[in-house]
Amino acid sequence: MFPIVFNADENYIKYTSTLITSIIKNTNSQKSFKELCKDLAQDRESQAKMSAEKLHFIDYESLNENEQKEGYVFVILSDFVSTQTHDKLAELQRELSLIYPCSIEVKIVDEKEFEGFPKSGAAHSNFLPYYRLIAPQFLQEYSKCLYLDSDMLCLCDIRELFTLDLSDKILACVSDKGSKRRKLKYKEQNAICTHFYDESFFYSGFLLINTKKYIDCELFTKAQSLARRVVYIKTADQDLLNFFVKKQSQLKLAFAYCFETSAFCYCICKDEDKTRLNYTRAEFLESAKNPKILHFGYKPWKLLESFSDFKGVNVCSYWWDMASQTPIFKQELLEIQKSIAESSKNTIALGFNALEAFKTCNFFKMHSLLKNEDIKYTNANEKSMHENSGLCILLAEVIEFARRRHKGLLNVFFKIAKILRHYKKYAKH
């Protein structure tokens, strides 16, 4: 069986259910795992597309009976799940098992293990993102487990990841989209030490974990000790994992396995700037043509429209299409879709107005945007806004950030200028 772990609180479980549904719907039930192992081991072209490194594949016959068995074991790590939601998940399991075998389990985590951990990044309001650090503890009977963030959508038969032989690697991972000047500061005796991350910095939202090696290395215990001595950290669990899992212990997979959707708008690759995405432009384009797992940094349940892929399809439509096929949670999700229609359009309108103000150097208009004056969507520039929705989303974020932090006019103009310069140079046109 194939164990896949998520972090989700009560509110996020409905989004996790869409990801789970996408995994089931994209699993080829007509092909056994044994056949998949054989096919991938013999297909050199597929191997090359999966990773920049040489891959090794498992010997199916060496797996134990439990690991040879078809079916997913979905484990949701949470701080609390109501009886009502437990019942919904049980119904979801029954519905999805009619397509492909699966079980859905909830594990309630004792947050005392994370006392003293810093509140940062995704962990700014709770310790939930740190839960992935203990994910392997719940799945020790399996040689590997897969951790996925809930704001993802699967577009491939994800069993292919379980055909990989991790050998002496602690985990297989995907490079972070940009680790420029990333660092961590911590106390060591009476001194403050600074650790600088290199180009091997990986994203913690996708982790194929060598369960035994991860546990034997006592990674959580080490992370726990470091976390309680941290004085500066940016991305919570991601910084902790990258501190201990060095390049030689990573199997670097293609960006396609954790394709951050804003990269469809523009992305700076390592052959253009070595501090950015640790893939060449050629490797990035290969992943962009055929992404396997989409990661929505800009949540589709907050936006109906964002970035368009290489086929010209707005990526939010993929997520909402799957949401409409998600058993049990479908109606709840579609109600959210209706409720955000106006705010989603207004966000794009805000970015579009910022773009127009910048192009015409209209400081008065930009000032009014920063003063939080209502910008309502109109049909006047509908075509232009739709064609540039991804760029408009990025610019709207600049304005909204400036409002929250009370940034000045010049600061905003320089940030917009930088985004437009990168967009012009690195965007797909």
Short mmCIF file of C-alpha atoms in Angstrom, two decimals:
data_model
loop_
_atom_site.label_atom_id
_atom_site.label_comp_id
_atom_site.label_asym_id
_atom_site.label_seq_id
_atom_site.Cartn_x
_atom_site.Cartn_y
_atom_site.Cartn_z
CA MET A 1 0.00 0.00 0.00
CA PHE A 2 1.03 3.61 -0.51
CA PRO A 3 1.05 5.86 2.59
CA ILE A 4 0.46 9.59 2.00
CA VAL A 5 0.41 12.11 4.85
CA PHE A 6 -1.14 15.59 5.12
CA ASN A 7 -1.40 18.33 7.74
CA ALA A 8 -4.88 19.83 8.04
CA ASP A 9 -6.99 21.51 10.67
CA GLU A 10 -10.78 21.26 10.78
CA ASN A 11 -11.19 24.06 8.24
CA TYR A 12 -8.59 22.73 5.76
CA ILE A 13 -9.86 19.14 5.57
CA LYS A 14 -12.33 20.00 2.81
CA TYR A 15 -9.40 21.20 0.68
CA THR A 16 -7.37 18.11 1.57
CA SER A 17 -10.34 16.03 0.38
CA THR A 18 -10.00 17.58 -3.09
CA LEU A 19 -6.32 16.64 -3.20
CA ILE A 20 -7.15 13.10 -2.08
CA THR A 21 -9.83 12.86 -4.77
CA SER A 22 -7.34 14.03 -7.43
CA ILE A 23 -4.92 11.29 -6.36
CA ILE A 24 -7.59 8.61 -6.67
CA LYS A 25 -8.98 9.93 -9.96
CA ASN A 26 -5.51 9.99 -11.56
CA THR A 27 -4.55 6.49 -10.47
CA ASN A 28 -4.69 4.02 -13.35
CA SER A 29 -6.63 1.19 -11.73
CA GLN A 30 -6.15 -0.88 -14.91
CA LYS A 31 -2.40 -1.08 -14.31
CA SER A 32 -1.07 -2.91 -11.26
CA PHE A 33 1.73 -1.52 -9.16
CA LYS A 34 3.86 -4.47 -10.25
CA GLU A 35 3.37 -3.50 -13.90
CA LEU A 36 4.10 0.14 -13.10
CA CYS A 37 7.39 -0.82 -11.42
CA LYS A 38 8.44 -2.82 -14.45
CA ASP A 39 7.46 -0.13 -16.98
CA LEU A 40 9.26 2.72 -15.23
CA ALA A 41 12.40 0.70 -14.59
CA GLN A 42 12.67 0.02 -18.35
CA ASP A 43 11.62 3.46 -19.62
CA ARG A 44 14.78 5.58 -19.74
CA GLU A 45 12.95 8.56 -21.22
CA SER A 46 10.54 8.66 -18.27
CA GLN A 47 13.47 8.31 -15.88
CA ALA A 48 15.18 11.35 -17.38
CA LYS A 49 12.02 13.43 -16.97
CA MET A 50 11.52 12.41 -13.34
CA SER A 51 14.84 13.68 -12.06
CA ALA A 52 18.04 15.47 -12.99
CA GLU A 53 19.86 12.69 -11.11
CA LYS A 54 20.17 9.04 -12.00
CA LEU A 55 17.27 7.09 -10.54
CA HIS A 56 17.11 3.59 -9.17
CA PHE A 57 13.89 1.62 -8.95
CA ILE A 58 12.74 -0.89 -6.39
CA ASP A 59 12.61 -4.61 -7.00
CA TYR A 60 8.91 -5.34 -6.63
CA GLU A 61 9.59 -8.89 -5.43
CA SER A 62 11.67 -7.56 -2.53
CA LEU A 63 8.68 -5.71 -1.06
CA ASN A 64 6.75 -7.21 1.81
CA GLU A 65 3.14 -8.30 1.36
CA ASN A 66 1.76 -5.06 2.77
CA GLU A 67 3.86 -2.91 0.41
CA GLN A 68 2.88 -4.98 -2.63
CA LYS A 69 -0.79 -4.55 -1.86
CA GLU A 70 -2.75 -2.06 -3.97
CA GLY A 71 -4.35 0.89 -2.17
CA TYR A 72 -3.61 4.19 -0.49
CA VAL A 73 -3.30 4.85 3.22
CA PHE A 74 -4.17 8.53 3.64
CA VAL A 75 -3.18 9.93 7.04
CA ILE A 76 -4.28 13.39 8.15
CA LEU A 77 -2.31 14.91 11.04
CA SER A 78 -4.42 17.44 12.91
CA ASP A 79 -4.90 19.27 16.19
CA PHE A 80 -8.65 18.62 16.30
CA VAL A 81 -11.29 17.06 14.06
CA SER A 82 -14.99 17.08 14.96
CA THR A 83 -17.19 13.99 14.98
CA GLN A 84 -19.11 15.42 12.03
CA THR A 85 -15.93 15.76 9.95
CA HIS A 86 -14.79 12.26 10.99
CA ASP A 87 -18.10 10.96 9.64
CA LYS A 88 -17.64 12.88 6.38
CA LEU A 89 -14.16 11.41 5.93
CA ALA A 90 -15.55 7.92 6.48
CA GLU A 91 -18.11 8.56 3.75
CA LEU A 92 -15.41 10.00 1.49
CA GLN A 93 -13.36 6.84 2.00
CA ARG A 94 -16.31 4.63 1.04
CA GLU A 95 -17.02 6.65 -2.12
CA LEU A 96 -13.41 6.83 -3.32
CA SER A 97 -12.74 3.15 -2.58
CA LEU A 98 -15.27 2.33 -5.28
CA ILE A 99 -12.73 3.80 -7.75
CA TYR A 100 -9.49 2.59 -6.13
CA PRO A 101 -8.85 1.10 -2.67
CA CYS A 102 -8.02 3.59 0.07
CA SER A 103 -8.31 4.27 3.78
CA ILE A 104 -8.44 7.69 5.45
CA GLU A 105 -7.16 8.01 9.01
CA VAL A 106 -6.93 11.01 11.32
CA LYS A 107 -4.12 11.26 13.86
CA ILE A 108 -4.44 13.91 16.57
CA VAL A 109 -1.02 15.30 17.45
CA ASP A 110 0.02 16.34 20.94
CA GLU A 111 1.36 19.88 20.51
CA LYS A 112 3.49 19.61 23.64
CA GLU A 113 6.17 18.14 21.38
CA PHE A 114 6.41 21.54 19.70
CA GLU A 115 6.64 23.74 22.77
CA GLY A 116 9.29 26.40 22.21
CA PHE A 117 9.14 26.11 18.41
CA PRO A 118 9.18 29.53 16.69
CA LYS A 119 6.06 30.98 15.09
CA SER A 120 7.16 31.82 11.55
CA GLY A 121 6.05 31.65 7.93
CA ALA A 122 3.24 29.13 7.51
CA ALA A 123 3.50 28.44 11.26
CA HIS A 124 2.75 32.05 12.22
CA SER A 125 -0.56 31.19 13.93
CA ASN A 126 -0.20 27.53 15.02
CA PHE A 127 2.22 24.60 15.05
CA LEU A 128 0.41 22.59 12.37
CA PRO A 129 3.13 22.95 9.66
CA TYR A 130 5.64 21.40 12.06
CA TYR A 131 3.57 18.20 12.23
CA ARG A 132 5.19 16.90 9.04
CA LEU A 133 8.43 16.56 11.03
CA ILE A 134 6.90 13.60 12.89
CA ALA A 135 4.98 12.09 9.93
CA PRO A 136 7.28 9.01 9.58
CA GLN A 137 6.57 8.03 13.19
CA PHE A 138 3.02 7.10 12.23
CA LEU A 139 4.09 4.91 9.29
CA GLN A 140 7.06 2.89 10.51
CA GLU A 141 5.77 -0.31 8.90
CA TYR A 142 6.39 1.19 5.44
CA SER A 143 9.79 1.70 3.81
CA LYS A 144 8.73 5.11 2.49
CA CYS A 145 5.92 7.60 2.89
CA LEU A 146 4.89 10.69 0.95
CA TYR A 147 4.05 14.01 2.58
CA LEU A 148 1.99 16.55 0.60
CA ASP A 149 0.67 20.01 1.49
CA SER A 150 -3.10 20.33 1.27
CA ASP A 151 -2.97 23.19 -1.26
CA MET A 152 -1.91 20.83 -4.04
CA LEU A 153 -3.58 18.99 -6.91
CA CYS A 154 -2.36 15.69 -8.33
CA LEU A 155 -2.27 15.31 -12.13
CA CYS A 156 -0.41 11.98 -12.37
CA ASP A 157 -0.53 8.40 -11.17
CA ILE A 158 1.25 9.16 -7.92
CA ARG A 159 2.16 5.50 -7.37
CA GLU A 160 5.13 6.15 -9.67
CA LEU A 161 6.88 7.85 -6.75
CA PHE A 162 6.67 4.64 -4.74
CA THR A 163 8.61 2.78 -7.45
CA LEU A 164 11.71 4.82 -6.58
CA ASP A 165 14.51 3.27 -4.57
CA LEU A 166 15.70 5.91 -2.10
CA SER A 167 18.65 3.73 -1.11
CA ASP A 168 20.88 5.78 1.23
CA LYS A 169 18.90 9.02 0.74
CA ILE A 170 16.82 10.41 3.60
CA LEU A 171 14.25 11.84 1.23
CA ALA A 172 13.40 12.76 -2.35
CA CYS A 173 12.46 16.39 -2.79
CA VAL A 174 11.92 19.32 -5.15
CA SER A 175 13.98 22.51 -5.11
CA ASP A 176 12.44 25.63 -3.64
CA LYS A 177 11.45 28.31 -6.18
CA GLY A 178 13.88 30.84 -4.75
CA SER A 179 16.26 30.68 -1.79
CA LYS A 180 17.99 34.01 -2.28
CA ARG A 181 19.94 35.09 0.82
CA ARG A 182 18.15 32.54 3.01
CA LYS A 183 19.59 32.03 6.47
CA LEU A 184 18.85 30.81 9.99
CA LYS A 185 20.22 32.19 13.26
CA TYR A 186 20.45 30.20 16.48
CA LYS A 187 22.10 30.23 19.87
CA GLU A 188 25.15 28.04 20.42
CA GLN A 189 26.36 28.29 24.02
CA ASN A 190 26.84 32.05 24.51
CA ALA A 191 27.08 33.00 20.83
CA ILE A 192 24.64 33.67 17.98
CA CYS A 193 25.48 31.50 14.96
CA THR A 194 24.29 32.13 11.40
CA HIS A 195 23.66 29.31 8.96
CA PHE A 196 23.41 30.20 5.26
CA TYR A 197 21.53 27.85 2.94
CA ASP A 198 22.87 26.93 -0.49
CA GLU A 199 21.28 26.02 -3.83
CA SER A 200 20.23 22.59 -2.54
CA PHE A 201 17.45 24.22 -0.46
CA PHE A 202 14.27 22.16 -0.97
CA TYR A 203 10.57 22.72 -0.45
CA SER A 204 9.03 20.92 2.55
CA GLY A 205 5.52 20.77 1.05
CA PHE A 206 6.55 17.71 -0.97
CA LEU A 207 8.64 15.02 0.71
CA LEU A 208 9.09 11.39 -0.29
CA ILE A 209 10.61 10.09 2.93
CA ASN A 210 12.84 7.08 3.55
CA THR A 211 10.97 6.19 6.74
CA LYS A 212 13.58 4.06 8.50
CA LYS A 213 16.53 6.30 7.66
CA TYR A 214 14.61 9.41 8.72
CA ILE A 215 13.80 7.86 12.10
CA ASP A 216 17.25 6.34 12.58
CA CYS A 217 18.83 9.77 11.98
CA GLU A 218 16.65 11.15 14.80
CA LEU A 219 15.76 14.12 12.63
CA PHE A 220 12.84 15.25 14.75
CA THR A 221 14.88 15.19 17.97
CA LYS A 222 17.58 17.26 16.26
CA ALA A 223 15.03 19.69 14.81
CA GLN A 224 13.39 19.99 18.23
CA SER A 225 16.70 20.95 19.84
CA LEU A 226 17.55 23.49 17.15
CA ALA A 227 14.04 25.02 17.06
CA ARG A 228 14.23 25.91 20.73
CA ARG A 229 17.52 27.78 20.16
CA VAL A 230 16.45 29.71 17.06
CA VAL A 231 16.55 33.51 17.09
CA TYR A 232 15.77 34.05 13.37
CA ILE A 233 13.88 31.69 11.07
CA LYS A 234 11.84 32.38 7.95
CA THR A 235 10.03 29.24 6.80
CA ALA A 236 9.57 27.23 9.99
CA ASP A 237 9.83 23.45 9.41
CA GLN A 238 11.34 23.97 5.96
CA ASP A 239 14.36 25.78 7.41
CA LEU A 240 14.78 23.11 10.08
CA LEU A 241 14.70 20.23 7.59
CA ASN A 242 17.13 21.95 5.24
CA PHE A 243 19.52 22.54 8.12
CA PHE A 244 19.94 18.80 8.70
CA VAL A 245 19.21 17.12 5.34
CA LYS A 246 22.23 17.98 3.25
CA LYS A 247 22.59 17.67 -0.53
CA GLN A 248 24.16 14.20 -0.35
CA SER A 249 21.10 12.92 1.55
CA GLN A 250 18.60 14.28 -0.98
CA LEU A 251 17.29 12.77 -4.19
CA LYS A 252 16.38 15.77 -6.31
CA LEU A 253 13.24 15.20 -8.38
CA ALA A 254 11.88 17.25 -11.27
CA PHE A 255 10.11 20.53 -10.48
CA ALA A 256 7.02 18.91 -12.06
CA TYR A 257 6.34 17.06 -8.79
CA CYS A 258 5.77 20.29 -6.90
CA PHE A 259 5.08 22.85 -9.61
CA GLU A 260 4.36 26.17 -7.88
CA THR A 261 1.62 27.74 -10.00
CA SER A 262 3.01 31.29 -9.96
CA ALA A 263 6.00 29.89 -11.90
CA PHE A 264 3.66 29.81 -14.93
CA CYS A 265 3.75 33.60 -14.75
CA TYR A 266 7.51 33.90 -14.52
CA CYS A 267 10.36 31.92 -13.03
CA ILE A 268 14.10 32.63 -12.76
CA CYS A 269 16.23 29.52 -13.22
CA LYS A 270 19.75 28.74 -12.03
CA ASP A 271 21.38 29.33 -15.43
CA GLU A 272 19.94 32.87 -15.26
CA ASP A 273 20.57 33.54 -11.56
CA LYS A 274 22.26 30.91 -9.39
CA THR A 275 20.37 32.05 -6.26
CA ARG A 276 17.00 31.18 -7.80
CA LEU A 277 15.27 27.95 -8.79
CA ASN A 278 17.85 25.17 -8.80
CA TYR A 279 16.90 23.86 -12.25
CA THR A 280 18.06 24.98 -15.68
CA ARG A 281 15.64 26.74 -18.00
CA ALA A 282 15.47 23.57 -20.12
CA GLU A 283 14.62 21.43 -17.06
CA PHE A 284 12.02 23.95 -15.93
CA LEU A 285 10.33 24.05 -19.33
CA GLU A 286 10.13 20.25 -19.42
CA SER A 287 8.29 20.32 -16.08
CA ALA A 288 6.08 23.24 -17.11
CA LYS A 289 4.89 21.33 -20.18
CA ASN A 290 3.80 18.37 -18.06
CA PRO A 291 3.37 19.24 -14.35
CA LYS A 292 2.59 16.21 -12.19
CA ILE A 293 1.55 17.95 -8.97
CA LEU A 294 0.41 21.57 -8.86
CA HIS A 295 1.14 23.58 -5.73
CA PHE A 296 -1.19 26.53 -5.28
CA GLY A 297 0.71 29.23 -3.42
CA TYR A 298 -2.25 31.44 -4.37
CA LYS A 299 -5.19 29.44 -3.04
CA PRO A 300 -7.95 28.59 -5.55
CA TRP A 301 -10.52 28.78 -2.75
CA LYS A 302 -9.66 32.49 -2.52
CA LEU A 303 -9.27 33.14 -6.25
CA LEU A 304 -11.30 31.83 -9.16
CA GLU A 305 -8.63 32.93 -11.61
CA SER A 306 -4.86 33.27 -11.33
CA PHE A 307 -2.13 31.86 -13.60
CA SER A 308 -2.45 30.20 -17.00
CA ASP A 309 -0.45 27.09 -17.87
CA PHE A 310 1.35 26.38 -21.15
CA LYS A 311 -1.93 25.21 -22.67
CA GLY A 312 -3.54 28.56 -21.90
CA VAL A 313 -5.78 27.07 -19.20
CA ASN A 314 -6.18 28.97 -15.95
CA VAL A 315 -4.87 26.62 -13.26
CA CYS A 316 -7.64 27.44 -10.78
CA SER A 317 -10.09 25.78 -13.15
CA TYR A 318 -8.28 22.44 -12.68
CA TRP A 319 -8.77 22.67 -8.93
CA TRP A 320 -12.41 23.73 -9.11
CA ASP A 321 -13.16 21.00 -11.63
CA MET A 322 -11.81 18.44 -9.15
CA ALA A 323 -13.66 20.12 -6.28
CA SER A 324 -16.90 19.59 -8.23
CA GLN A 325 -16.06 15.86 -8.37
CA THR A 326 -15.11 15.55 -4.69
CA PRO A 327 -17.59 13.28 -2.89
CA ILE A 328 -19.26 14.46 0.34
CA PHE A 329 -17.50 17.87 0.40
CA LYS A 330 -18.62 18.93 -3.09
CA GLN A 331 -21.57 21.12 -2.06
CA GLU A 332 -19.58 22.90 0.64
CA LEU A 333 -16.78 23.64 -1.82
CA LEU A 334 -19.12 24.91 -4.53
CA GLU A 335 -20.73 27.28 -2.02
CA ILE A 336 -17.27 28.73 -1.40
CA GLN A 337 -16.81 29.10 -5.16
CA LYS A 338 -19.97 31.21 -5.35
CA SER A 339 -19.06 33.31 -2.32
CA ILE A 340 -15.62 34.39 -3.62
CA ALA A 341 -16.68 35.28 -7.18
CA GLU A 342 -16.84 39.03 -6.57
CA SER A 343 -13.78 39.32 -4.32
CA SER A 344 -11.72 37.28 -6.80
CA LYS A 345 -12.59 39.65 -9.65
CA ASN A 346 -11.89 42.68 -7.47
CA THR A 347 -8.42 41.36 -6.61
CA ILE A 348 -7.58 41.13 -10.30
CA ALA A 349 -9.06 44.61 -10.84
CA LEU A 350 -6.82 45.97 -8.06
CA GLY A 351 -3.71 44.55 -9.76
CA PHE A 352 -4.85 45.81 -13.15
CA ASN A 353 -5.32 49.35 -11.78
CA ALA A 354 -1.87 49.21 -10.18
CA LEU A 355 -0.42 48.20 -13.55
CA GLU A 356 -2.19 51.07 -15.34
CA ALA A 357 -1.11 53.58 -12.68
CA PHE A 358 2.51 52.43 -12.97
CA LYS A 359 2.55 52.59 -16.78
CA THR A 360 1.22 56.16 -16.80
CA CYS A 361 3.20 57.25 -13.69
CA ASN A 362 -0.14 58.24 -12.17
CA PHE A 363 1.00 58.80 -8.58
CA PHE A 364 -2.39 60.13 -7.54
CA LYS A 365 -4.10 56.92 -8.64
CA MET A 366 -1.45 54.76 -6.98
CA HIS A 367 -1.84 56.77 -3.78
CA SER A 368 -5.60 56.14 -3.82
CA LEU A 369 -4.97 52.39 -4.22
CA LEU A 370 -2.68 52.42 -1.20
CA LYS A 371 -5.28 54.30 0.83
CA ASN A 372 -7.49 51.22 0.54
CA GLU A 373 -10.12 52.88 -1.59
CA ASP A 374 -12.52 50.33 -3.07
CA ILE A 375 -11.55 49.12 -6.53
CA LYS A 376 -14.45 47.30 -8.09
CA TYR A 377 -14.31 45.01 -11.08
CA THR A 378 -15.90 46.42 -14.23
CA ASN A 379 -16.35 44.99 -17.70
CA ALA A 380 -14.53 47.93 -19.29
CA ASN A 381 -11.15 46.19 -19.36
CA GLU A 382 -12.34 42.60 -18.97
CA LYS A 383 -10.33 41.16 -21.88
CA SER A 384 -7.07 42.80 -20.80
CA MET A 385 -7.54 41.76 -17.16
CA HIS A 386 -8.28 38.17 -18.16
CA GLU A 387 -5.21 37.96 -20.39
CA ASN A 388 -2.98 39.34 -17.62
CA SER A 389 -4.70 37.76 -14.60
CA GLY A 390 -1.51 36.16 -13.28
CA LEU A 391 0.45 39.40 -13.41
CA CYS A 392 -2.49 41.28 -11.90
CA ILE A 393 -2.58 38.83 -8.97
CA LEU A 394 1.11 39.47 -8.25
CA LEU A 395 0.64 43.25 -8.39
CA ALA A 396 -2.47 43.11 -6.21
CA GLU A 397 -0.39 41.29 -3.61
CA VAL A 398 2.15 44.16 -3.66
CA ILE A 399 -0.62 46.69 -2.97
CA GLU A 400 -2.25 44.58 -0.24
CA PHE A 401 1.12 44.02 1.47
CA ALA A 402 1.88 47.76 1.30
CA ARG A 403 -1.49 48.52 2.90
CA ARG A 404 -0.87 46.13 5.79
CA ARG A 405 2.68 47.34 6.40
CA HIS A 406 2.01 51.01 5.60
CA LYS A 407 4.64 51.11 2.87
CA GLY A 408 5.24 54.30 0.96
CA LEU A 409 4.56 55.18 -2.67
CA LEU A 410 8.17 54.89 -3.86
CA ASN A 411 8.57 51.48 -2.21
CA VAL A 412 5.55 50.20 -4.13
CA PHE A 413 6.70 51.67 -7.45
CA PHE A 414 10.12 50.03 -7.13
CA LYS A 415 8.57 46.65 -6.28
CA ILE A 416 6.21 46.84 -9.25
CA ALA A 417 9.10 47.86 -11.51
CA LYS A 418 11.08 44.82 -10.37
CA ILE A 419 8.17 42.44 -10.99
CA LEU A 420 7.54 43.87 -14.45
CA ARG A 421 11.23 43.66 -15.34
CA HIS A 422 11.34 39.98 -14.36
CA TYR A 423 8.00 39.32 -16.04
CA LYS A 424 9.20 40.82 -19.30
CA LYS A 425 12.40 38.81 -19.20
CA TYR A 426 11.29 35.45 -17.81
CA ALA A 427 7.56 35.06 -18.51
CA LYS A 428 6.14 32.71 -21.09
CA HIS A 429 4.65 34.80 -23.90
#
